[in-house]
Amino acid sequence: AQTVTQSQPEMSVQEAETVTLSCTYDTSESDYYLFWYKQPPSRQMILVIRQEAYKQQNATENRFSVNFQKAAKSFSLKISDSQLGDAAMYFCAYRRGFGGSQGNLIFGKGTKLSVKP
Amino acid sequence: ETGVTQTPRHLVMGMTNKKSLKCEQHLGHNAMYWYKQSAKKPLELMFVYSLEERVENNSVPSRFSPECPNSSHLFLHLHTLQPEDSALYLCASSQDSKRSAYNEQFFGPGTRLTVL
């Protein structure tokens, strides 16, 4: 069975600095997708960034980028120029290749990120 | 209304009560999900309605009963719950296809449930 591990329950970063959140996963599949979701205190979960396993290039979305190491099964999230609005719970998630019942997300326990002004 | 909405946002119920959580998606999606979010635990997928099939997590107790009357609405019926069922219940939707390589899930704000 697939598992997702986030080893950092809490992280803190100074405003305008860079922080990296760790995520590792375990799977025997070759075709899958990885996601980082953000859940602010308002509780609405939103997608931050996604990565297709077949792509070697790391995904980027503005200040958010990932370091995807497929062989190591590692998928870390880097937040550059941290802003106060980045404070939230961040969840790493894994999904198998296709839809239907195979498309279910498997989440890690989350990392609570605090941003200091 | 846009996106995924959930009602009520907060619910307090006794163990003998029967209540229902409602989720509605306004995105034209064809798949809907119920998740349970407890403190210090990973989000737990409870039920999926996708491509006209229902998938359930076998560890979910029978006191939780889902209903999906159409592709836009999803209910979670609750009866004789236990205090350990207190949690945030999240609904999500996606546009799903067996041929699609990717389907982003959009989440609702959740219902904070407290069982006394």
Short mmCIF file of C-alpha atoms in Angstrom, two decimals:
data_model
loop_
_atom_site.label_atom_id
_atom_site.label_comp_id
_atom_site.label_asym_id
_atom_site.label_seq_id
_atom_site.Cartn_x
_atom_site.Cartn_y
_atom_site.Cartn_z
CA ALA A 1 0.00 0.00 0.00
CA GLN A 2 1.11 3.52 -0.69
CA THR A 3 2.11 5.75 2.21
CA VAL A 4 3.06 9.39 2.53
CA THR A 5 5.30 10.67 5.32
CA GLN A 6 5.82 14.24 6.43
CA SER A 7 8.49 14.14 9.12
CA GLN A 8 8.17 17.78 10.22
CA PRO A 9 5.01 18.39 12.29
CA GLU A 10 5.85 22.09 12.58
CA MET A 11 8.13 24.54 10.80
CA SER A 12 8.81 28.21 11.21
CA VAL A 13 10.23 30.77 8.79
CA GLN A 14 11.02 34.45 8.88
CA GLU A 15 9.06 36.63 6.51
CA ALA A 16 10.83 37.04 3.14
CA GLU A 17 13.03 34.02 3.73
CA THR A 18 12.93 30.55 2.19
CA VAL A 19 11.66 27.37 3.79
CA THR A 20 11.58 23.76 2.61
CA LEU A 21 8.96 21.24 3.70
CA SER A 22 9.84 17.56 3.42
CA CYS A 23 7.75 14.70 2.08
CA THR A 24 8.63 11.10 1.32
CA TYR A 25 6.38 8.42 -0.06
CA ASP A 26 6.39 4.73 -0.67
CA THR A 27 4.97 3.10 -3.76
CA SER A 28 5.67 0.33 -6.21
CA GLU A 29 3.87 2.17 -8.99
CA SER A 30 5.72 3.92 -11.79
CA ASP A 31 2.89 6.19 -12.89
CA TYR A 32 1.55 8.55 -10.23
CA TYR A 33 1.03 12.15 -9.22
CA LEU A 34 2.17 14.13 -6.23
CA PHE A 35 0.57 17.21 -4.75
CA TRP A 36 1.05 19.83 -2.10
CA TYR A 37 -2.13 21.19 -0.57
CA LYS A 38 -2.41 24.21 1.71
CA GLN A 39 -5.01 24.49 4.45
CA PRO A 40 -5.12 27.97 6.02
CA PRO A 41 -6.82 28.58 9.35
CA SER A 42 -10.10 29.20 7.45
CA ARG A 43 -9.93 25.45 6.61
CA GLN A 44 -10.50 25.59 2.85
CA MET A 45 -7.95 23.21 1.38
CA ILE A 46 -6.40 24.47 -1.84
CA LEU A 47 -3.94 22.97 -4.28
CA VAL A 48 -0.53 24.61 -4.26
CA ILE A 49 1.43 22.60 -6.79
CA ARG A 50 1.44 19.22 -8.51
CA GLN A 51 4.04 17.00 -10.10
CA GLU A 52 3.64 14.21 -12.62
CA ALA A 53 6.01 11.36 -11.87
CA TYR A 54 6.92 10.89 -15.52
CA LYS A 55 8.23 14.45 -15.74
CA GLN A 56 11.82 14.96 -14.72
CA GLN A 57 11.49 18.72 -14.55
CA ASN A 58 10.51 20.05 -11.15
CA ALA A 59 7.22 21.90 -11.04
CA THR A 60 7.12 25.58 -10.11
CA GLU A 61 4.26 27.94 -9.33
CA ASN A 62 5.44 31.46 -8.65
CA ARG A 63 7.14 31.36 -5.22
CA PHE A 64 6.45 27.65 -4.80
CA SER A 65 8.66 24.96 -6.26
CA VAL A 66 9.29 21.30 -5.64
CA ASN A 67 12.36 19.12 -5.54
CA PHE A 68 11.18 15.80 -6.93
CA GLN A 69 13.62 12.93 -6.50
CA LYS A 70 11.88 9.90 -7.95
CA ALA A 71 14.54 7.35 -7.10
CA ALA A 72 14.63 8.54 -3.50
CA LYS A 73 10.82 8.89 -3.43
CA SER A 74 11.16 12.38 -2.10
CA PHE A 75 8.97 15.38 -2.89
CA SER A 76 9.87 18.52 -0.96
CA LEU A 77 8.20 21.92 -1.25
CA LYS A 78 10.23 25.09 -1.29
CA ILE A 79 8.56 28.40 -0.50
CA SER A 80 10.62 31.42 -1.46
CA ASP A 81 10.14 34.97 -0.18
CA SER A 82 7.75 33.72 2.51
CA GLN A 83 4.73 35.86 3.23
CA LEU A 84 2.45 36.05 6.27
CA GLY A 85 -0.33 34.55 4.16
CA ASP A 86 1.72 31.40 3.67
CA ALA A 87 1.06 30.40 7.27
CA ALA A 88 -1.04 27.23 7.11
CA MET A 89 -1.01 23.46 7.31
CA TYR A 90 0.66 21.93 4.28
CA PHE A 91 -0.24 18.44 3.18
CA CYS A 92 1.68 16.27 0.80
CA ALA A 93 -0.49 13.86 -1.19
CA TYR A 94 -0.05 10.98 -3.61
CA ARG A 95 -2.36 9.67 -6.29
CA ARG A 96 -2.10 6.76 -8.64
CA GLY A 97 -2.12 7.35 -12.38
CA PHE A 98 -5.72 7.25 -13.41
CA GLY A 99 -9.20 8.06 -12.27
CA GLY A 100 -12.00 6.03 -10.84
CA SER A 101 -11.28 4.26 -7.59
CA GLN A 102 -7.58 4.30 -8.39
CA GLY A 103 -7.57 8.06 -8.27
CA ASN A 104 -7.91 8.46 -4.52
CA LEU A 105 -5.56 10.81 -2.74
CA ILE A 106 -3.35 9.55 0.07
CA PHE A 107 -2.28 12.32 2.42
CA GLY A 108 0.55 12.80 4.84
CA LYS A 109 -0.11 14.06 8.38
CA GLY A 110 0.76 17.61 7.45
CA THR A 111 3.29 20.26 8.44
CA LYS A 112 2.17 23.38 10.25
CA LEU A 113 4.06 26.36 8.88
CA SER A 114 4.34 29.56 10.90
CA VAL A 115 5.63 32.78 9.35
CA LYS A 116 7.27 35.32 11.66
CA PRO A 117 7.02 39.02 10.76
CA GLU B 1 -22.40 29.96 -4.99
CA THR B 2 -19.15 28.82 -6.49
CA GLY B 3 -16.80 25.91 -5.88
CA VAL B 4 -17.70 23.38 -3.23
CA THR B 5 -20.03 24.33 -0.39
CA GLN B 6 -20.80 22.44 2.79
CA THR B 7 -23.57 22.83 5.35
CA PRO B 8 -23.69 23.14 8.22
CA ARG B 9 -20.28 24.59 9.00
CA HIS B 10 -20.56 23.53 12.64
CA LEU B 11 -22.63 20.78 14.20
CA VAL B 12 -22.97 19.61 17.78
CA MET B 13 -24.93 16.42 18.35
CA GLY B 14 -25.60 13.85 20.99
CA MET B 15 -24.80 10.20 20.55
CA THR B 16 -28.44 9.28 20.00
CA ASN B 17 -29.14 11.95 17.37
CA LYS B 18 -29.49 11.52 13.64
CA LYS B 19 -28.12 14.27 11.45
CA SER B 20 -26.91 14.77 7.90
CA LEU B 21 -24.05 16.71 6.37
CA LYS B 22 -24.58 18.22 2.95
CA CYS B 23 -22.11 18.98 0.21
CA GLU B 24 -22.81 20.69 -3.11
CA GLN B 25 -20.39 21.30 -5.95
CA HIS B 26 -20.95 23.98 -8.59
CA LEU B 27 -18.04 22.96 -10.82
CA GLY B 28 -19.71 20.46 -13.13
CA HIS B 29 -17.59 17.63 -11.74
CA ASN B 30 -18.52 13.96 -11.84
CA ALA B 31 -16.78 12.68 -8.72
CA MET B 32 -17.32 13.54 -5.06
CA TYR B 33 -15.51 12.52 -1.89
CA TRP B 34 -15.92 12.54 1.89
CA TYR B 35 -12.81 12.90 4.06
CA LYS B 36 -12.42 12.85 7.83
CA GLN B 37 -9.77 15.12 9.33
CA SER B 38 -8.85 14.39 12.94
CA ALA B 39 -6.16 16.12 14.94
CA LYS B 40 -2.66 14.79 14.31
CA LYS B 41 -3.85 12.21 11.80
CA PRO B 42 -3.67 12.14 8.01
CA LEU B 43 -6.82 12.99 6.13
CA GLU B 44 -8.81 9.79 5.90
CA LEU B 45 -10.79 9.08 2.76
CA MET B 46 -14.20 7.75 3.77
CA PHE B 47 -16.25 7.47 0.59
CA VAL B 48 -15.89 8.15 -3.12
CA TYR B 49 -18.52 8.44 -5.80
CA SER B 50 -16.68 8.41 -9.10
CA LEU B 51 -17.62 7.33 -12.62
CA GLU B 52 -20.87 5.90 -11.25
CA GLU B 53 -19.11 3.62 -8.82
CA ARG B 54 -19.08 3.95 -5.07
CA VAL B 55 -15.89 3.16 -3.22
CA GLU B 56 -15.69 3.04 0.52
CA ASN B 57 -12.96 2.72 3.05
CA ASN B 58 -13.66 -0.55 4.80
CA SER B 59 -12.57 0.89 8.12
CA VAL B 60 -15.44 3.42 8.18
CA PRO B 61 -18.13 2.37 10.69
CA SER B 62 -21.67 1.72 9.48
CA ARG B 63 -22.93 4.64 11.57
CA PHE B 64 -21.74 6.78 8.63
CA SER B 65 -23.89 6.41 5.55
CA PRO B 66 -23.25 8.34 2.31
CA GLU B 67 -25.81 9.28 -0.30
CA CYS B 68 -25.14 10.77 -3.72
CA PRO B 69 -28.46 11.51 -5.46
CA ASN B 70 -26.77 13.24 -8.41
CA SER B 71 -23.36 14.42 -9.48
CA SER B 72 -23.73 17.79 -7.73
CA HIS B 73 -24.88 16.69 -4.29
CA LEU B 74 -23.41 14.48 -1.64
CA PHE B 75 -24.73 13.71 1.82
CA LEU B 76 -23.27 12.02 4.85
CA HIS B 77 -25.93 10.63 7.17
CA LEU B 78 -24.90 10.25 10.78
CA HIS B 79 -26.56 8.12 13.45
CA THR B 80 -25.57 6.92 16.92
CA LEU B 81 -22.14 8.50 16.65
CA GLN B 82 -19.42 8.23 19.25
CA PRO B 83 -17.33 11.04 20.79
CA GLU B 84 -14.29 9.82 18.81
CA ASP B 85 -16.18 10.70 15.64
CA SER B 86 -15.72 14.38 16.46
CA ALA B 87 -13.64 15.81 13.61
CA LEU B 88 -13.65 18.07 10.59
CA TYR B 89 -15.48 16.43 7.68
CA LEU B 90 -14.33 17.62 4.30
CA CYS B 91 -16.08 17.18 1.00
CA ALA B 92 -14.24 17.36 -2.32
CA SER B 93 -15.07 17.04 -5.99
CA SER B 94 -13.15 16.42 -9.19
CA GLN B 95 -13.66 15.82 -12.88
CA ASP B 96 -12.77 12.20 -13.18
CA SER B 97 -12.10 9.95 -16.15
CA LYS B 98 -10.51 6.58 -16.57
CA ARG B 99 -8.60 8.08 -19.43
CA SER B 100 -7.56 11.19 -17.60
CA ALA B 101 -4.09 11.31 -16.21
CA TYR B 102 -4.92 13.99 -13.71
CA ASN B 103 -7.93 15.18 -11.73
CA GLU B 104 -7.48 17.97 -9.24
CA GLN B 105 -9.71 17.71 -6.21
CA PHE B 106 -11.42 20.87 -5.02
CA PHE B 107 -12.31 20.94 -1.35
CA GLY B 108 -15.15 22.49 0.59
CA PRO B 109 -14.62 24.41 3.83
CA GLY B 110 -15.64 21.46 5.97
CA THR B 111 -18.15 20.76 8.74
CA ARG B 112 -16.76 20.83 12.27
CA LEU B 113 -18.61 18.02 14.06
CA THR B 114 -18.67 17.62 17.82
CA VAL B 115 -20.28 14.55 19.33
CA LEU B 116 -21.18 14.87 23.01
#
